[in-house]
CSV table of C-alpha atoms in Angstrom, one decimal:
chain,number,residue,atom,x,y,z
A,1355,MET,CA,-113.5,112.3,23.8
A,1356,ILE,CA,-110.8,109.7,24.3
A,1357,GLU,CA,-107.3,110.7,23.2
A,1358,PRO,CA,-107.0,109.2,19.6
A,1359,PHE,CA,-103.9,107.0,20.3
A,1360,LEU,CA,-105.4,105.7,23.4
A,1361,GLU,CA,-108.6,104.8,21.6
A,1362,GLU,CA,-106.6,102.9,19.0
A,1363,CYS,CA,-104.9,100.9,21.7
A,1364,LEU,CA,-108.1,100.3,23.5
A,1365,SER,CA,-109.7,98.8,20.4
A,1366,VAL,CA,-107.2,96.0,20.7
A,1367,LEU,CA,-106.9,95.8,24.5
A,1368,THR,CA,-110.7,95.3,24.9
A,1369,ARG,CA,-110.7,92.5,22.3
A,1370,THR,CA,-107.9,90.3,23.5
A,1371,PRO,CA,-109.6,88.3,26.3
A,1372,ALA,CA,-112.6,87.4,24.1
A,1373,ALA,CA,-110.3,86.4,21.2
A,1374,LEU,CA,-108.2,84.1,23.4
A,1375,ASP,CA,-111.3,82.8,25.0
A,1376,VAL,CA,-112.7,81.7,21.6
A,1377,LEU,CA,-109.4,80.3,20.6
A,1378,LEU,CA,-108.7,78.3,23.8
A,1379,ARG,CA,-111.7,77.6,26.0
A,1380,ASP,CA,-112.6,73.8,26.1
A,1381,LEU,CA,-109.9,73.1,23.5
A,1382,PRO,CA,-108.4,69.6,24.1
A,1383,GLU,CA,-105.4,69.7,26.5
A,1384,VAL,CA,-103.1,68.4,23.8
A,1385,TRP,CA,-103.3,71.9,22.3
A,1386,THR,CA,-103.4,74.0,25.5
A,1387,THR,CA,-100.5,72.4,27.2
A,1388,ALA,CA,-98.3,72.1,24.1
A,1389,THR,CA,-94.9,73.9,24.2
A,1390,GLU,CA,-92.1,74.5,21.7
A,1391,GLY,CA,-89.8,72.4,23.8
A,1392,PRO,CA,-88.2,72.4,27.3
A,1393,GLY,CA,-88.3,75.8,29.0
A,1394,THR,CA,-90.9,77.3,26.5
A,1395,TRP,CA,-94.4,78.3,27.3
A,1396,SER,CA,-97.7,76.6,26.6
A,1397,PRO,CA,-101.0,78.5,25.9
A,1398,TYR,CA,-102.0,77.7,29.5
A,1399,VAL,CA,-98.7,79.3,30.9
A,1400,ILE,CA,-99.2,82.3,28.6
A,1401,ILE,CA,-102.6,83.1,29.9
A,1402,GLY,CA,-101.2,83.0,33.5
A,1403,HIS,CA,-98.5,85.5,32.3
A,1404,LEU,CA,-101.1,87.8,30.9
A,1405,ILE,CA,-102.9,87.7,34.2
A,1406,HIS,CA,-99.8,88.7,36.2
A,1407,ALA,CA,-99.1,91.5,33.8
A,1408,GLU,CA,-102.6,92.9,34.4
A,1409,GLN,CA,-101.9,92.8,38.1
A,1410,ALA,CA,-98.3,93.9,38.4
A,1411,ASP,CA,-97.2,95.6,35.2
A,1412,TRP,CA,-99.4,97.9,33.1
A,1413,MET,CA,-101.7,99.9,35.4
A,1414,PRO,CA,-99.4,99.9,38.4
A,1415,ARG,CA,-96.6,101.4,36.2
A,1416,LEU,CA,-98.9,103.9,34.6
A,1417,THR,CA,-99.9,105.0,38.1
A,1418,ILE,CA,-96.3,105.4,39.1
A,1419,ILE,CA,-95.6,107.6,36.0
A,1420,LEU,CA,-98.6,109.8,36.7
A,1421,GLU,CA,-98.0,110.1,40.4
A,1422,HIS,CA,-94.2,110.1,40.7
A,1423,GLY,CA,-92.8,110.6,37.2
A,1424,PRO,CA,-89.2,109.3,36.6
A,1425,ASN,CA,-88.2,109.8,40.2
A,1426,ARG,CA,-89.6,106.5,41.3
A,1427,PRO,CA,-88.5,103.5,39.1
A,1428,PHE,CA,-91.0,100.7,38.4
A,1429,GLU,CA,-90.9,97.5,40.4
A,1430,PRO,CA,-89.1,94.8,38.3
A,1431,PHE,CA,-91.7,92.5,36.6
A,1432,ASN,CA,-91.5,88.8,37.4
A,1433,ARG,CA,-91.9,86.9,34.1
A,1434,GLU,CA,-92.1,83.5,35.9
A,1435,ALA,CA,-94.8,84.4,38.4
A,1436,GLN,CA,-97.5,82.4,36.6
A,1437,PHE,CA,-95.7,79.1,37.4
A,1438,VAL,CA,-96.7,79.7,41.1
A,1439,GLN,CA,-99.9,81.8,40.6
A,1440,SER,CA,-101.6,79.5,38.1
A,1441,LYS,CA,-101.1,76.4,40.3
A,1442,GLY,CA,-104.3,74.3,40.7
A,1443,LYS,CA,-106.3,76.6,38.4
A,1444,THR,CA,-108.0,75.3,35.2
A,1445,LEU,CA,-107.6,77.1,31.9
A,1446,PRO,CA,-111.3,78.3,31.9
A,1447,ALA,CA,-110.7,79.8,35.4
A,1448,LEU,CA,-107.6,81.6,34.1
A,1449,LEU,CA,-109.5,82.9,31.0
A,1450,ASP,CA,-112.2,84.3,33.3
A,1451,GLU,CA,-109.7,85.9,35.6
A,1452,PHE,CA,-107.8,87.5,32.7
A,1453,ALA,CA,-111.1,88.9,31.3
A,1454,ASP,CA,-112.2,90.3,34.6
A,1455,LEU,CA,-108.8,91.9,35.3
A,1456,ARG,CA,-108.7,93.4,31.8
A,1457,ARG,CA,-112.2,94.8,32.1
A,1458,ASP,CA,-111.3,96.5,35.4
A,1459,ASN,CA,-108.0,97.9,34.0
A,1460,VAL,CA,-109.7,99.2,30.9
A,1461,ALA,CA,-112.3,100.9,33.1
A,1462,ARG,CA,-109.5,102.4,35.3
A,1463,LEU,CA,-107.6,103.6,32.2
A,1464,LEU,CA,-110.7,105.2,30.7
A,1465,ALA,CA,-111.5,106.9,34.1
A,1466,LEU,CA,-108.0,108.6,34.0
A,1467,ASN,CA,-109.2,110.5,30.9
A,1468,LEU,CA,-105.6,110.9,29.8
A,1469,THR,CA,-104.6,113.8,27.6
A,1470,ALA,CA,-102.0,113.8,24.8
A,1471,GLU,CA,-99.7,115.8,27.2
A,1472,GLN,CA,-100.1,113.2,30.0
A,1473,LEU,CA,-99.2,110.4,27.6
A,1474,GLU,CA,-95.8,112.1,27.1
A,1475,ARG,CA,-94.9,112.0,30.7
A,1476,ASN,CA,-91.8,110.0,31.7
A,1477,GLY,CA,-91.3,107.1,33.9
A,1478,MET,CA,-88.2,105.1,34.9
A,1479,HIS,CA,-87.9,101.5,33.8
A,1480,PRO,CA,-85.5,99.6,36.1
A,1481,ALA,CA,-83.5,98.2,33.1
A,1482,LEU,CA,-84.5,100.2,30.0
A,1483,GLY,CA,-84.3,103.7,31.5
A,1484,LEU,CA,-86.6,106.6,30.5
A,1485,VAL,CA,-89.9,105.6,28.9
A,1486,THR,CA,-93.2,107.5,28.4
A,1487,ALA,CA,-96.8,106.7,29.4
A,1488,ARG,CA,-97.6,106.5,25.7
A,1489,GLN,CA,-94.9,103.9,25.1
A,1490,LEU,CA,-96.2,101.9,28.1
A,1491,VAL,CA,-99.8,101.8,26.6
A,1492,ALA,CA,-98.3,100.9,23.1
A,1493,THR,CA,-96.3,98.1,24.7
A,1494,TRP,CA,-99.4,96.8,26.6
A,1495,THR,CA,-101.1,96.5,23.2
A,1496,ALA,CA,-98.2,95.0,21.3
A,1497,HIS,CA,-97.7,92.6,24.2
A,1498,ASP,CA,-101.2,91.2,23.8
A,1499,LEU,CA,-100.7,90.7,20.1
A,1500,GLY,CA,-97.2,89.2,20.6
A,1501,HIS,CA,-98.7,86.5,23.0
A,1502,THR,CA,-101.7,85.8,20.6
A,1503,LEU,CA,-99.0,85.2,18.0
A,1504,GLN,CA,-97.0,83.0,20.4
A,1505,ILE,CA,-100.1,80.9,21.2
A,1506,SER,CA,-100.9,80.4,17.5
A,1507,ARG,CA,-97.2,79.5,16.8
A,1508,VAL,CA,-97.0,77.0,19.7
A,1509,MET,CA,-100.1,75.3,18.4
A,1510,ALA,CA,-99.2,75.3,14.7
A,1511,LYS,CA,-95.8,73.8,15.5
A,1512,ARG,CA,-97.4,70.7,17.1
A,1513,TYR,CA,-98.1,69.7,13.5
A,1514,ARG,CA,-94.7,70.2,12.1
A,1515,SER,CA,-94.3,66.5,11.2
A,1516,GLU,CA,-98.1,65.9,10.6
A,1517,VAL,CA,-98.2,68.3,7.6
A,1518,GLY,CA,-95.6,66.3,5.8
A,1519,PRO,CA,-94.3,67.9,2.5
A,1520,TRP,CA,-96.5,71.0,3.1
A,1521,ALA,CA,-94.1,72.2,5.8
A,1522,GLU,CA,-92.2,73.8,2.9
A,1523,TYR,CA,-95.1,76.2,2.3
A,1524,LEU,CA,-95.8,77.0,6.0
A,1525,SER,CA,-93.4,79.6,7.2
A,1526,VAL,CA,-94.4,78.9,10.9
A,1527,MET,CA,-92.7,75.5,10.6
A,1528,LYS,CA,-89.3,76.9,9.7
B,433,MET,CA,-117.3,58.3,16.7
B,434,ILE,CA,-115.1,60.8,14.9
B,435,GLU,CA,-111.6,59.6,14.1
B,436,PRO,CA,-109.4,61.0,17.0
B,437,PHE,CA,-106.9,62.9,14.8
B,438,LEU,CA,-109.7,64.5,12.8
B,439,GLU,CA,-111.5,65.5,16.1
B,440,GLU,CA,-108.3,67.2,17.3
B,441,CYS,CA,-108.1,69.2,14.0
B,442,LEU,CA,-111.8,70.0,14.1
B,443,SER,CA,-111.4,71.5,17.6
B,444,VAL,CA,-109.2,74.2,16.0
B,445,LEU,CA,-111.0,74.5,12.5
B,446,THR,CA,-114.3,75.2,14.1
B,447,ARG,CA,-112.9,78.0,16.3
B,448,THR,CA,-110.9,80.0,13.8
B,449,PRO,CA,-113.7,82.1,12.2
B,450,ALA,CA,-115.1,83.2,15.6
B,451,ALA,CA,-111.6,84.0,16.9
B,452,LEU,CA,-110.7,86.1,13.9
B,453,ASP,CA,-114.1,87.8,14.1
B,454,VAL,CA,-113.6,88.8,17.7
B,455,LEU,CA,-110.1,90.0,16.9
B,456,LEU,CA,-111.0,92.0,13.8
B,457,ARG,CA,-114.6,93.0,13.4
B,458,ASP,CA,-115.2,96.7,13.7
B,459,LEU,CA,-111.5,97.3,14.5
B,460,PRO,CA,-110.3,100.7,13.2
B,461,GLU,CA,-109.0,100.4,9.6
B,462,VAL,CA,-105.5,101.5,10.6
B,463,TRP,CA,-105.3,98.0,12.1
B,464,THR,CA,-107.1,95.9,9.5
B,465,THR,CA,-105.3,97.5,6.5
B,466,ALA,CA,-101.8,97.6,8.0
B,467,THR,CA,-99.1,95.5,6.3
B,468,GLU,CA,-95.5,94.7,7.0
B,469,GLY,CA,-94.4,96.7,4.0
B,470,PRO,CA,-94.8,96.6,0.2
B,471,GLY,CA,-96.0,93.3,-1.2
B,472,THR,CA,-97.1,91.9,2.3
B,473,TRP,CA,-100.6,91.1,3.4
B,474,SER,CA,-102.9,93.1,5.7
B,475,PRO,CA,-105.5,91.3,8.0
B,476,TYR,CA,-108.1,92.3,5.4
B,477,VAL,CA,-106.1,90.5,2.6
B,478,ILE,CA,-105.5,87.5,4.8
B,479,ILE,CA,-109.3,86.9,5.4
B,480,GLY,CA,-109.8,87.0,1.7
B,481,HIS,CA,-107.1,84.3,1.3
B,482,LEU,CA,-108.7,82.1,3.9
B,483,ILE,CA,-112.0,82.4,2.0
B,484,HIS,CA,-110.4,81.3,-1.2
B,485,ALA,CA,-108.7,78.4,0.5
B,486,GLU,CA,-112.2,77.2,1.8
B,487,GLN,CA,-113.5,77.4,-1.8
B,488,ALA,CA,-110.6,76.0,-3.8
B,489,ASP,CA,-108.1,74.2,-1.6
B,490,TRP,CA,-109.1,72.0,1.4
B,491,MET,CA,-112.3,70.2,0.6
B,492,PRO,CA,-111.9,70.1,-3.2
B,493,ARG,CA,-108.5,68.4,-2.7
B,494,LEU,CA,-109.8,66.0,-0.1
B,495,THR,CA,-112.5,65.0,-2.5
B,496,ILE,CA,-109.9,64.4,-5.3
B,497,ILE,CA,-107.9,62.2,-2.9
B,498,LEU,CA,-111.0,60.1,-2.0
B,499,GLU,CA,-112.4,59.8,-5.5
B,500,HIS,CA,-109.3,59.6,-7.6
B,501,GLY,CA,-106.3,59.0,-5.4
B,502,PRO,CA,-102.9,60.0,-6.7
B,503,ASN,CA,-103.8,59.6,-10.3
B,504,ARG,CA,-105.4,63.0,-10.5
B,505,PRO,CA,-103.1,65.8,-9.3
B,506,PHE,CA,-104.7,68.7,-7.5
B,507,GLU,CA,-105.4,72.0,-9.3
B,508,PRO,CA,-102.7,74.5,-8.4
B,509,PHE,CA,-103.9,77.0,-5.7
B,510,ASN,CA,-103.9,80.7,-6.6
B,511,ARG,CA,-102.4,82.5,-3.6
B,512,GLU,CA,-103.3,85.9,-5.0
B,513,ALA,CA,-107.0,85.2,-5.8
B,514,GLN,CA,-108.2,87.4,-2.9
B,515,PHE,CA,-106.9,90.6,-4.6
B,516,VAL,CA,-109.7,90.1,-7.2
B,517,GLN,CA,-112.3,88.2,-5.1
B,518,SER,CA,-112.4,90.6,-2.2
B,519,LYS,CA,-112.8,93.7,-4.3
B,520,GLY,CA,-115.6,96.0,-3.1
B,521,LYS,CA,-116.3,93.8,0.0
B,522,THR,CA,-116.1,95.1,3.5
B,523,LEU,CA,-114.2,93.3,6.2
B,524,PRO,CA,-117.4,92.3,8.1
B,525,ALA,CA,-118.8,90.8,4.9
B,526,LEU,CA,-115.6,88.8,4.4
B,527,LEU,CA,-115.7,87.6,8.0
B,528,ASP,CA,-119.3,86.4,7.5
B,529,GLU,CA,-118.3,84.7,4.2
B,530,PHE,CA,-115.4,82.9,5.8
B,531,ALA,CA,-117.6,81.7,8.8
B,532,ASP,CA,-120.3,80.4,6.4
B,533,LEU,CA,-117.8,78.6,4.2
B,534,ARG,CA,-116.0,77.1,7.1
B,535,ARG,CA,-119.3,75.9,8.7
B,536,ASP,CA,-120.3,74.2,5.4
B,537,ASN,CA,-116.9,72.6,5.0
B,538,VAL,CA,-116.8,71.3,8.5
B,539,ALA,CA,-120.3,69.8,8.0
B,540,ARG,CA,-119.1,68.2,4.7
B,541,LEU,CA,-115.9,66.8,6.4
B,542,LEU,CA,-118.0,65.4,9.3
B,543,ALA,CA,-120.5,63.8,6.8
B,544,LEU,CA,-117.6,61.9,5.1
B,545,ASN,CA,-117.1,60.0,8.4
B,546,LEU,CA,-113.5,59.3,7.5
B,547,THR,CA,-111.7,56.4,9.0
B,548,ALA,CA,-108.1,56.2,10.0
B,549,GLU,CA,-107.5,54.1,6.9
B,550,GLN,CA,-109.0,56.7,4.6
B,551,LEU,CA,-106.9,59.4,6.1
B,552,GLU,CA,-103.8,57.5,4.9
B,553,ARG,CA,-104.9,57.6,1.3
B,554,ASN,CA,-102.6,59.4,-1.1
B,555,GLY,CA,-103.1,62.4,-3.4
B,556,MET,CA,-100.8,64.1,-5.8
B,557,HIS,CA,-99.8,67.7,-5.1
B,558,PRO,CA,-98.8,69.4,-8.3
B,559,ALA,CA,-95.5,70.7,-6.8
B,560,LEU,CA,-94.9,68.7,-3.6
B,561,GLY,CA,-95.7,65.2,-4.9
B,562,LEU,CA,-97.4,62.5,-2.9
B,563,VAL,CA,-99.3,63.6,0.2
B,564,THR,CA,-102.0,61.9,2.4
B,565,ALA,CA,-105.5,63.0,3.4
B,566,ARG,CA,-104.3,63.2,7.0
B,567,GLN,CA,-101.5,65.6,6.0
B,568,LEU,CA,-104.0,67.7,4.1
B,569,VAL,CA,-106.3,68.1,7.2
B,570,ALA,CA,-103.3,68.8,9.4
B,571,THR,CA,-102.1,71.5,6.9
B,572,TRP,CA,-105.6,73.0,6.9
B,573,THR,CA,-105.4,73.3,10.7
B,574,ALA,CA,-101.8,74.6,10.8
B,575,HIS,CA,-102.7,77.1,8.0
B,576,ASP,CA,-105.4,78.6,10.2
B,577,LEU,CA,-103.0,79.0,13.1
B,578,GLY,CA,-100.2,80.4,10.8
B,579,HIS,CA,-102.5,83.1,9.5
B,580,THR,CA,-103.8,84.0,13.0
B,581,LEU,CA,-100.2,84.3,13.9
B,582,GLN,CA,-99.6,86.5,10.8
B,583,ILE,CA,-102.5,88.8,11.6
B,584,SER,CA,-101.2,89.3,15.2
B,585,ARG,CA,-97.7,90.0,13.9
B,586,VAL,CA,-98.7,92.5,11.3
B,587,MET,CA,-100.7,94.4,13.9
B,588,ALA,CA,-98.0,94.2,16.6
B,589,LYS,CA,-95.4,95.6,14.2
B,590,ARG,CA,-97.4,98.7,13.6
B,591,TYR,CA,-96.1,99.7,17.0
B,592,ARG,CA,-92.4,99.0,16.5
B,593,SER,CA,-91.5,102.6,17.0
B,594,GLU,CA,-94.4,103.4,19.4
B,595,VAL,CA,-93.1,101.0,22.1
B,596,GLY,CA,-89.8,102.9,22.3
B,597,PRO,CA,-87.1,101.1,24.5
B,598,TRP,CA,-89.5,98.2,25.1
B,599,ALA,CA,-88.9,96.9,21.6
B,600,GLU,CA,-85.9,95.1,23.1
B,601,TYR,CA,-88.2,92.9,25.2
B,602,LEU,CA,-90.8,92.2,22.4
B,603,SER,CA,-89.5,89.4,20.1
B,604,VAL,CA,-92.2,90.2,17.5
B,605,MET,CA,-90.4,93.5,16.8
B,606,LYS,CA,-87.1,91.8,15.9
């Protein structure tokens, strides 16, 4: 029996790599390298960010909560790591890497067999202060959806001028 | 040889049904029936809307442009049709229907073998006035991405309170 909230999160967490794979693999580079302007992220950059979060954010922080509680603050997360880590890698290679890491992390999360009580345990975020394991897993899930949203938005906005008068009806263009 | 702009649009249009299928099929109903509040759309409602657009918007309007030009205005599109059309249908059935309709419409679009010149032809939108076939196909593409974005946003916002202090870092929660 998986804890019900965890099961709900896992139903999304297990789907994200395949959804982004279908959306992005072998898509022309004009789409996958598009950004919303200087300093903003392309779909390619976003997949690299999701990879680094699998490596350095979610499961490492959950482990700290379970093993040390709030006495040991999390390591700060580097939001720019992908600009170095993704260097020389193709998008299909990054999609594979993300899928592999997510599969491993989901297996590790399941193996913990967390109870509702364990999900209420506290950790210490270096900037945000006290958080719970449950909030961490919820954030992992919402973070997936937020970046799926971002990828769709970056791509849609490429066509801001192409859609002509229809821009008025497309809230993404506003 | 497909016209290059058309090819770029088709690379997205052909992927959308499978991407939404991976994201939504067999997902717990708490996710697929979630909304952003009264009067807003759930992922289930959005798939019904995408189905109606395949039936009544994109290809019918493109056909009017090619056969009649701006002399025959498009039929107005009913943005609420899915509330009647989807009645009694399961989400997996809607996902299948959307995939089938999209496959047919992509095949019809390819069969037209449109040239760059044909894509510049004008049609008459009942509210927006003069538009081109190229703008119509660009809007079809951006509309897919806009609703993929919307589905991700609706789902992410379910966790606005679940993420606790992390809401500050998740722009989708703002």
